[in-house]
Amino acid sequence: MSDREDLDDQSIGEFLGQLAARMAAPGAGATAAVEAALAASLIAMVGRFSTDEEHADLVREIVAAADAQRDVCLQAAADDQAAFTAVAEAMKLPRDTTDEEEERRRRLSEVQLAATRPPLAVLRSATELVGLAERVLPVANPNLVSDVAAATAAARAAATTARLAVEANLAGIQDEAARTDLVSTVAAVEDLARRADEVETEVRQRMRG
C-alpha cells in the first residue's frame, strides 16, 4: 500500500492523532497540504450547489479543477511525510569523523532540497485555488458565498504554512542557486494572501447586504 493510499484510508481523527504524536511525520508540510485540500473541497462544493444554467460551463470547469487540485494536495501530503522522514533519518547519520560529518552534511542538503518539493506543490495549488475562488464568487449560490471566503482563508493558511515548511529547510541546503530560487518562489505568498483577503472582504460586504 502506498503512502497516498494510507492517507486516503485515514480518518481525520487518525491523522490529527499522528500529527499530535511524537513522530517524525506528519508535520507542517502535510498540514499545509491538508489545508489546501480543504480549500479545494469547499470550492468544489460551492460549484456543485451553483446551478444557474447561464454559468454551467464555467462552474463545471471550476469544479473539475478544484477536484483535481484536491488530489494534488493529498499526494503532496503523502509526499511530504516521506520527505520529512528522509530528513529525520539523515539527521541520525554519524558525524564522529570529518568524512562522516561531510557525508552527513551532503546527505542532509540533498534530502532537505527534496523536502521543499511537496510544500512548493502546495503553494502552486493554493495559488490556483485562490484563482478558482475569484472566478466562482461572481456566479456562486448566494447562500454559499461565505464558503468561498472560507476556501480562500484555507488556501492562504496552506500557502503561509507551506512557505514555513520550505524556509525550515533552507539552512541545510548547500546549493546557493537552489536556495535563492526557493526564496524567490515563496515570496509569491504575499500576493496570494492579499488576493485571499480581497475575496474575504468582498464576501463580507455581500453578506452585510
PDB file of N, CA, C and O in Angstrom, residues 72-132:
ATOM      1  N   VAL A  72      -4.086  16.580  -6.022  1.00  0.00           N
ATOM      2  CA  VAL A  72      -2.690  17.032  -5.986  1.00  0.00           C
ATOM      3  C   VAL A  72      -2.246  17.287  -4.546  1.00  0.00           C
ATOM      4  O   VAL A  72      -1.140  16.900  -4.129  1.00  0.00           O
ATOM      5  N   CYS A  73      -3.124  17.909  -3.774  1.00  0.00           N
ATOM      6  CA  CYS A  73      -2.771  18.258  -2.389  1.00  0.00           C
ATOM      7  C   CYS A  73      -2.637  17.015  -1.514  1.00  0.00           C
ATOM      8  O   CYS A  73      -1.738  16.939  -0.669  1.00  0.00           O
ATOM      9  N   LEU A  74      -3.522  16.060  -1.700  1.00  0.00           N
ATOM     10  CA  LEU A  74      -3.426  14.832  -0.914  1.00  0.00           C
ATOM     11  C   LEU A  74      -2.150  14.067  -1.247  1.00  0.00           C
ATOM     12  O   LEU A  74      -1.508  13.483  -0.370  1.00  0.00           O
ATOM     13  N   GLN A  75      -1.768  14.073  -2.522  1.00  0.00           N
ATOM     14  CA  GLN A  75      -0.500  13.441  -2.893  1.00  0.00           C
ATOM     15  C   GLN A  75       0.670  14.194  -2.267  1.00  0.00           C
ATOM     16  O   GLN A  75       1.638  13.579  -1.795  1.00  0.00           O
ATOM     17  N   ALA A  76       0.583  15.524  -2.232  1.00  0.00           N
ATOM     18  CA  ALA A  76       1.646  16.319  -1.617  1.00  0.00           C
ATOM     19  C   ALA A  76       1.765  16.011  -0.131  1.00  0.00           C
ATOM     20  O   ALA A  76       2.871  15.983   0.420  1.00  0.00           O
ATOM     21  N   ALA A  77       0.625  15.780   0.530  1.00  0.00           N
ATOM     22  CA  ALA A  77       0.661  15.426   1.951  1.00  0.00           C
ATOM     23  C   ALA A  77       1.418  14.120   2.156  1.00  0.00           C
ATOM     24  O   ALA A  77       2.248  13.993   3.063  1.00  0.00           O
ATOM     25  N   ALA A  78       1.126  13.143   1.314  1.00  0.00           N
ATOM     26  CA  ALA A  78       1.819  11.853   1.413  1.00  0.00           C
ATOM     27  C   ALA A  78       3.301  12.011   1.086  1.00  0.00           C
ATOM     28  O   ALA A  78       4.169  11.460   1.778  1.00  0.00           O
ATOM     29  N   ASP A  79       3.605  12.789   0.050  1.00  0.00           N
ATOM     30  CA  ASP A  79       5.000  13.009  -0.335  1.00  0.00           C
ATOM     31  C   ASP A  79       5.765  13.730   0.771  1.00  0.00           C
ATOM     32  O   ASP A  79       6.945  13.441   1.009  1.00  0.00           O
ATOM     33  N   ASP A  80       5.098  14.660   1.434  1.00  0.00           N
ATOM     34  CA  ASP A  80       5.772  15.406   2.495  1.00  0.00           C
ATOM     35  C   ASP A  80       6.128  14.500   3.666  1.00  0.00           C
ATOM     36  O   ASP A  80       7.209  14.638   4.248  1.00  0.00           O
ATOM     37  N   GLN A  81       5.232  13.588   4.002  1.00  0.00           N
ATOM     38  CA  GLN A  81       5.534  12.666   5.095  1.00  0.00           C
ATOM     39  C   GLN A  81       6.780  11.831   4.779  1.00  0.00           C
ATOM     40  O   GLN A  81       7.652  11.642   5.632  1.00  0.00           O
ATOM     41  N   ALA A  82       6.868  11.370   3.520  1.00  0.00           N
ATOM     42  CA  ALA A  82       8.040  10.582   3.121  1.00  0.00           C
ATOM     43  C   ALA A  82       9.305  11.430   3.142  1.00  0.00           C
ATOM     44  O   ALA A  82      10.370  10.990   3.603  1.00  0.00           O
ATOM     45  N   ALA A  83       9.199  12.673   2.666  1.00  0.00           N
ATOM     46  CA  ALA A  83      10.367  13.556   2.619  1.00  0.00           C
ATOM     47  C   ALA A  83      10.828  13.930   4.021  1.00  0.00           C
ATOM     48  O   ALA A  83      12.034  13.969   4.303  1.00  0.00           O
ATOM     49  N   PHE A  84       9.887  14.189   4.902  1.00  0.00           N
ATOM     50  CA  PHE A  84      10.234  14.559   6.279  1.00  0.00           C
ATOM     51  C   PHE A  84      10.917  13.393   6.987  1.00  0.00           C
ATOM     52  O   PHE A  84      11.871  13.581   7.748  1.00  0.00           O
ATOM     53  N   THR A  85      10.442  12.192   6.720  1.00  0.00           N
ATOM     54  CA  THR A  85      11.065  11.004   7.312  1.00  0.00           C
ATOM     55  C   THR A  85      12.501  10.852   6.826  1.00  0.00           C
ATOM     56  O   THR A  85      13.401  10.494   7.602  1.00  0.00           O
ATOM     57  N   ALA A  86      12.744  11.138   5.540  1.00  0.00           N
ATOM     58  CA  ALA A  86      14.100  11.055   4.988  1.00  0.00           C
ATOM     59  C   ALA A  86      15.029  12.059   5.668  1.00  0.00           C
ATOM     60  O   ALA A  86      16.199  11.765   5.943  1.00  0.00           O
ATOM     61  N   VAL A  87      14.524  13.257   5.948  1.00  0.00           N
ATOM     62  CA  VAL A  87      15.332  14.260   6.651  1.00  0.00           C
ATOM     63  C   VAL A  87      15.662  13.775   8.063  1.00  0.00           C
ATOM     64  O   VAL A  87      16.811  13.871   8.525  1.00  0.00           O
ATOM     65  N   ALA A  88      14.664  13.242   8.744  1.00  0.00           N
ATOM     66  CA  ALA A  88      14.887  12.740  10.108  1.00  0.00           C
ATOM     67  C   ALA A  88      15.935  11.626  10.122  1.00  0.00           C
ATOM     68  O   ALA A  88      16.784  11.569  11.025  1.00  0.00           O
ATOM     69  N   GLU A  89      15.892  10.762   9.116  1.00  0.00           N
ATOM     70  CA  GLU A  89      16.873   9.674   9.041  1.00  0.00           C
ATOM     71  C   GLU A  89      18.278  10.219   8.767  1.00  0.00           C
ATOM     72  O   GLU A  89      19.270   9.735   9.333  1.00  0.00           O
ATOM     73  N   ALA A  90      18.363  11.214   7.896  1.00  0.00           N
ATOM     74  CA  ALA A  90      19.673  11.795   7.578  1.00  0.00           C
ATOM     75  C   ALA A  90      20.284  12.477   8.795  1.00  0.00           C
ATOM     76  O   ALA A  90      21.508  12.457   8.991  1.00  0.00           O
ATOM     77  N   MET A  91      19.462  13.047   9.642  1.00  0.00           N
ATOM     78  CA  MET A  91      19.968  13.715  10.840  1.00  0.00           C
ATOM     79  C   MET A  91      20.580  12.724  11.835  1.00  0.00           C
ATOM     80  O   MET A  91      21.380  13.110  12.684  1.00  0.00           O
ATOM     81  N   LYS A  92      20.234  11.449  11.697  1.00  0.00           N
ATOM     82  CA  LYS A  92      20.770  10.418  12.590  1.00  0.00           C
ATOM     83  C   LYS A  92      22.116   9.870  12.119  1.00  0.00           C
ATOM     84  O   LYS A  92      22.740   9.081  12.827  1.00  0.00           O
ATOM     85  N   LEU A  93      22.556  10.287  10.932  1.00  0.00           N
ATOM     86  CA  LEU A  93      23.820   9.768  10.407  1.00  0.00           C
ATOM     87  C   LEU A  93      24.979  10.138  11.336  1.00  0.00           C
ATOM     88  O   LEU A  93      24.977  11.204  11.959  1.00  0.00           O
ATOM     89  N   PRO A  94      25.994   9.285  11.417  1.00  0.00           N
ATOM     90  CA  PRO A  94      27.130   9.565  12.319  1.00  0.00           C
ATOM     91  C   PRO A  94      27.929  10.765  11.851  1.00  0.00           C
ATOM     92  O   PRO A  94      27.974  11.086  10.664  1.00  0.00           O
ATOM     93  N   ARG A  95      28.560  11.440  12.792  1.00  0.00           N
ATOM     94  CA  ARG A  95      29.406  12.596  12.464  1.00  0.00           C
ATOM     95  C   ARG A  95      30.619  12.653  13.387  1.00  0.00           C
ATOM     96  O   ARG A  95      31.033  13.722  13.828  1.00  0.00           O
ATOM     97  N   ASP A  96      31.161  11.484  13.659  1.00  0.00           N
ATOM     98  CA  ASP A  96      32.305  11.386  14.566  1.00  0.00           C
ATOM     99  C   ASP A  96      33.623  11.764  13.900  1.00  0.00           C
ATOM    100  O   ASP A  96      34.582  12.144  14.580  1.00  0.00           O
ATOM    101  N   THR A  97      33.694  11.643  12.576  1.00  0.00           N
ATOM    102  CA  THR A  97      34.916  11.997  11.856  1.00  0.00           C
ATOM    103  C   THR A  97      34.606  13.099  10.845  1.00  0.00           C
ATOM    104  O   THR A  97      33.442  13.383  10.554  1.00  0.00           O
ATOM    105  N   THR A  98      35.651  13.682  10.296  1.00  0.00           N
ATOM    106  CA  THR A  98      35.463  14.732   9.294  1.00  0.00           C
ATOM    107  C   THR A  98      34.726  14.205   8.078  1.00  0.00           C
ATOM    108  O   THR A  98      33.822  14.864   7.536  1.00  0.00           O
ATOM    109  N   ASP A  99      35.077  12.996   7.641  1.00  0.00           N
ATOM    110  CA  ASP A  99      34.407  12.405   6.481  1.00  0.00           C
ATOM    111  C   ASP A  99      32.936  12.137   6.766  1.00  0.00           C
ATOM    112  O   ASP A  99      32.072  12.369   5.912  1.00  0.00           O
ATOM    113  N   GLU A 100      32.665  11.627   7.950  1.00  0.00           N
ATOM    114  CA  GLU A 100      31.273  11.360   8.311  1.00  0.00           C
ATOM    115  C   GLU A 100      30.461  12.657   8.398  1.00  0.00           C
ATOM    116  O   GLU A 100      29.315  12.705   7.956  1.00  0.00           O
ATOM    117  N   GLU A 101      31.072  13.680   8.939  1.00  0.00           N
ATOM    118  CA  GLU A 101      30.393  14.972   9.050  1.00  0.00           C
ATOM    119  C   GLU A 101      30.078  15.533   7.670  1.00  0.00           C
ATOM    120  O   GLU A 101      28.975  16.045   7.425  1.00  0.00           O
ATOM    121  N   GLU A 102      31.049  15.425   6.749  1.00  0.00           N
ATOM    122  CA  GLU A 102      30.836  15.919   5.394  1.00  0.00           C
ATOM    123  C   GLU A 102      29.761  15.115   4.679  1.00  0.00           C
ATOM    124  O   GLU A 102      28.924  15.685   3.972  1.00  0.00           O
ATOM    125  N   GLU A 103      29.765  13.799   4.840  1.00  0.00           N
ATOM    126  CA  GLU A 103      28.745  12.957   4.211  1.00  0.00           C
ATOM    127  C   GLU A 103      27.366  13.264   4.785  1.00  0.00           C
ATOM    128  O   GLU A 103      26.376  13.317   4.048  1.00  0.00           O
ATOM    129  N   ARG A 104      27.300  13.460   6.084  1.00  0.00           N
ATOM    130  CA  ARG A 104      26.022  13.802   6.705  1.00  0.00           C
ATOM    131  C   ARG A 104      25.507  15.139   6.173  1.00  0.00           C
ATOM    132  O   ARG A 104      24.329  15.288   5.852  1.00  0.00           O
ATOM    133  N   ARG A 105      26.398  16.116   6.065  1.00  0.00           N
ATOM    134  CA  ARG A 105      26.010  17.431   5.552  1.00  0.00           C
ATOM    135  C   ARG A 105      25.532  17.336   4.108  1.00  0.00           C
ATOM    136  O   ARG A 105      24.535  17.965   3.724  1.00  0.00           O
ATOM    137  N   ARG A 106      26.252  16.548   3.311  1.00  0.00           N
ATOM    138  CA  ARG A 106      25.862  16.383   1.905  1.00  0.00           C
ATOM    139  C   ARG A 106      24.493  15.728   1.789  1.00  0.00           C
ATOM    140  O   ARG A 106      23.641  16.151   1.007  1.00  0.00           O
ATOM    141  N   ARG A 107      24.292  14.672   2.587  1.00  0.00           N
ATOM    142  CA  ARG A 107      23.023  13.957   2.545  1.00  0.00           C
ATOM    143  C   ARG A 107      21.872  14.828   3.038  1.00  0.00           C
ATOM    144  O   ARG A 107      20.781  14.836   2.448  1.00  0.00           O
ATOM    145  N   LEU A 108      22.116  15.600   4.087  1.00  0.00           N
ATOM    146  CA  LEU A 108      21.070  16.498   4.585  1.00  0.00           C
ATOM    147  C   LEU A 108      20.705  17.550   3.540  1.00  0.00           C
ATOM    148  O   LEU A 108      19.524  17.868   3.356  1.00  0.00           O
ATOM    149  N   SER A 109      21.698  18.090   2.870  1.00  0.00           N
ATOM    150  CA  SER A 109      21.431  19.066   1.818  1.00  0.00           C
ATOM    151  C   SER A 109      20.534  18.460   0.739  1.00  0.00           C
ATOM    152  O   SER A 109      19.579  19.085   0.267  1.00  0.00           O
ATOM    153  N   GLU A 110      20.843  17.250   0.378  1.00  0.00           N
ATOM    154  CA  GLU A 110      20.091  16.546  -0.669  1.00  0.00           C
ATOM    155  C   GLU A 110      18.631  16.314  -0.253  1.00  0.00           C
ATOM    156  O   GLU A 110      17.700  16.613  -1.008  1.00  0.00           O
ATOM    157  N   VAL A 111      18.443  15.775   0.949  1.00  0.00           N
ATOM    158  CA  VAL A 111      17.076  15.432   1.363  1.00  0.00           C
ATOM    159  C   VAL A 111      16.280  16.679   1.750  1.00  0.00           C
ATOM    160  O   VAL A 111      15.050  16.708   1.585  1.00  0.00           O
ATOM    161  N   GLN A 112      16.958  17.710   2.244  1.00  0.00           N
ATOM    162  CA  GLN A 112      16.224  18.925   2.580  1.00  0.00           C
ATOM    163  C   GLN A 112      15.782  19.666   1.324  1.00  0.00           C
ATOM    164  O   GLN A 112      14.698  20.263   1.309  1.00  0.00           O
ATOM    165  N   LEU A 113      16.580  19.617   0.268  1.00  0.00           N
ATOM    166  CA  LEU A 113      16.126  20.180  -1.002  1.00  0.00           C
ATOM    167  C   LEU A 113      14.918  19.402  -1.506  1.00  0.00           C
ATOM    168  O   LEU A 113      13.920  19.992  -1.962  1.00  0.00           O
ATOM    169  N   ALA A 114      14.974  18.084  -1.420  1.00  0.00           N
ATOM    170  CA  ALA A 114      13.838  17.255  -1.836  1.00  0.00           C
ATOM    171  C   ALA A 114      12.606  17.545  -0.981  1.00  0.00           C
ATOM    172  O   ALA A 114      11.468  17.510  -1.472  1.00  0.00           O
ATOM    173  N   ALA A 115      12.822  17.863   0.285  1.00  0.00           N
ATOM    174  CA  ALA A 115      11.711  18.113   1.195  1.00  0.00           C
ATOM    175  C   ALA A 115      10.982  19.413   0.885  1.00  0.00           C
ATOM    176  O   ALA A 115       9.864  19.625   1.373  1.00  0.00           O
ATOM    177  N   THR A 116      11.587  20.291   0.086  1.00  0.00           N
ATOM    178  CA  THR A 116      10.885  21.523  -0.292  1.00  0.00           C
ATOM    179  C   THR A 116       9.883  21.297  -1.423  1.00  0.00           C
ATOM    180  O   THR A 116       9.008  22.137  -1.646  1.00  0.00           O
ATOM    181  N   ARG A 117       9.991  20.169  -2.113  1.00  0.00           N
ATOM    182  CA  ARG A 117       9.130  19.976  -3.287  1.00  0.00           C
ATOM    183  C   ARG A 117       7.658  19.820  -2.939  1.00  0.00           C
ATOM    184  O   ARG A 117       6.801  20.437  -3.595  1.00  0.00           O
ATOM    185  N   PRO A 118       7.288  19.007  -1.921  1.00  0.00           N
ATOM    186  CA  PRO A 118       5.860  18.922  -1.593  1.00  0.00           C
ATOM    187  C   PRO A 118       5.250  20.259  -1.170  1.00  0.00           C
ATOM    188  O   PRO A 118       4.177  20.625  -1.682  1.00  0.00           O
ATOM    189  N   PRO A 119       5.884  21.048  -0.277  1.00  0.00           N
ATOM    190  CA  PRO A 119       5.270  22.333   0.047  1.00  0.00           C
ATOM    191  C   PRO A 119       5.231  23.301  -1.135  1.00  0.00           C
ATOM    192  O   PRO A 119       4.310  24.123  -1.230  1.00  0.00           O
ATOM    193  N   LEU A 120       6.198  23.196  -2.036  1.00  0.00           N
ATOM    194  CA  LEU A 120       6.124  24.026  -3.245  1.00  0.00           C
ATOM    195  C   LEU A 120       4.929  23.629  -4.101  1.00  0.00           C
ATOM    196  O   LEU A 120       4.259  24.490  -4.690  1.00  0.00           O
ATOM    197  N   ALA A 121       4.638  22.340  -4.158  1.00  0.00           N
ATOM    198  CA  ALA A 121       3.446  21.877  -4.882  1.00  0.00           C
ATOM    199  C   ALA A 121       2.184  22.416  -4.221  1.00  0.00           C
ATOM    200  O   ALA A 121       1.229  22.811  -4.897  1.00  0.00           O
ATOM    201  N   VAL A 122       2.187  22.451  -2.894  1.00  0.00           N
ATOM    202  CA  VAL A 122       1.044  23.005  -2.158  1.00  0.00           C
ATOM    203  C   VAL A 122       0.887  24.489  -2.461  1.00  0.00           C
ATOM    204  O   VAL A 122      -0.231  24.980  -2.663  1.00  0.00           O
ATOM    205  N   LEU A 123       1.996  25.195  -2.510  1.00  0.00           N
ATOM    206  CA  LEU A 123       1.939  26.622  -2.821  1.00  0.00           C
ATOM    207  C   LEU A 123       1.358  26.862  -4.209  1.00  0.00           C
ATOM    208  O   LEU A 123       0.525  27.767  -4.403  1.00  0.00           O
ATOM    209  N   ARG A 124       1.756  26.052  -5.168  1.00  0.00           N
ATOM    210  CA  ARG A 124       1.187  26.184  -6.513  1.00  0.00           C
ATOM    211  C   ARG A 124      -0.313  25.906  -6.485  1.00  0.00           C
ATOM    212  O   ARG A 124      -1.107  26.612  -7.133  1.00  0.00           O
ATOM    213  N   SER A 125      -0.713  24.879  -5.759  1.00  0.00           N
ATOM    214  CA  SER A 125      -2.137  24.549  -5.653  1.00  0.00           C
ATOM    215  C   SER A 125      -2.915  25.673  -4.979  1.00  0.00           C
ATOM    216  O   SER A 125      -4.003  26.044  -5.423  1.00  0.00           O
ATOM    217  N   ALA A 126      -2.366  26.204  -3.899  1.00  0.00           N
ATOM    218  CA  ALA A 126      -3.045  27.283  -3.183  1.00  0.00           C
ATOM    219  C   ALA A 126      -3.247  28.492  -4.091  1.00  0.00           C
ATOM    220  O   ALA A 126      -4.306  29.139  -4.067  1.00  0.00           O
ATOM    221  N   THR A 127      -2.257  28.785  -4.913  1.00  0.00           N
ATOM    222  CA  THR A 127      -2.371  29.903  -5.853  1.00  0.00           C
ATOM    223  C   THR A 127      -3.498  29.653  -6.848  1.00  0.00           C
ATOM    224  O   THR A 127      -4.321  30.548  -7.120  1.00  0.00           O
ATOM    225  N   GLU A 128      -3.554  28.441  -7.382  1.00  0.00           N
ATOM    226  CA  GLU A 128      -4.631  28.125  -8.319  1.00  0.00           C
ATOM    227  C   GLU A 128      -5.985  28.159  -7.625  1.00  0.00           C
ATOM    228  O   GLU A 128      -6.975  28.623  -8.199  1.00  0.00           O
ATOM    229  N   LEU A 129      -6.045  27.703  -6.391  1.00  0.00           N
ATOM    230  CA  LEU A 129      -7.316  27.653  -5.682  1.00  0.00           C
ATOM    231  C   LEU A 129      -7.852  29.048  -5.375  1.00  0.00           C
ATOM    232  O   LEU A 129      -9.067  29.279  -5.459  1.00  0.00           O
ATOM    233  N   VAL A 130      -6.987  29.979  -5.044  1.00  0.00           N
ATOM    234  CA  VAL A 130      -7.449  31.352  -4.858  1.00  0.00           C
ATOM    235  C   VAL A 130      -8.011  31.884  -6.178  1.00  0.00           C
ATOM    236  O   VAL A 130      -9.054  32.558  -6.201  1.00  0.00           O
ATOM    237  N   GLY A 131      -7.353  31.553  -7.273  1.00  0.00           N
ATOM    238  CA  GLY A 131      -7.872  31.946  -8.582  1.00  0.00           C
ATOM    239  C   GLY A 131      -9.241  31.346  -8.868  1.00  0.00           C
ATOM    240  O   GLY A 131     -10.123  32.019  -9.411  1.00  0.00           O
ATOM    241  N   LEU A 132      -9.422  30.088  -8.513  1.00  0.00           N
ATOM    242  CA  LEU A 132     -10.724  29.452  -8.708  1.00  0.00           C
ATOM    243  C   LEU A 132     -11.792  30.103  -7.836  1.00  0.00           C
ATOM    244  O   LEU A 132     -12.938  30.282  -8.266  1.00  0.00           O
TER     245      LEU A 132
END
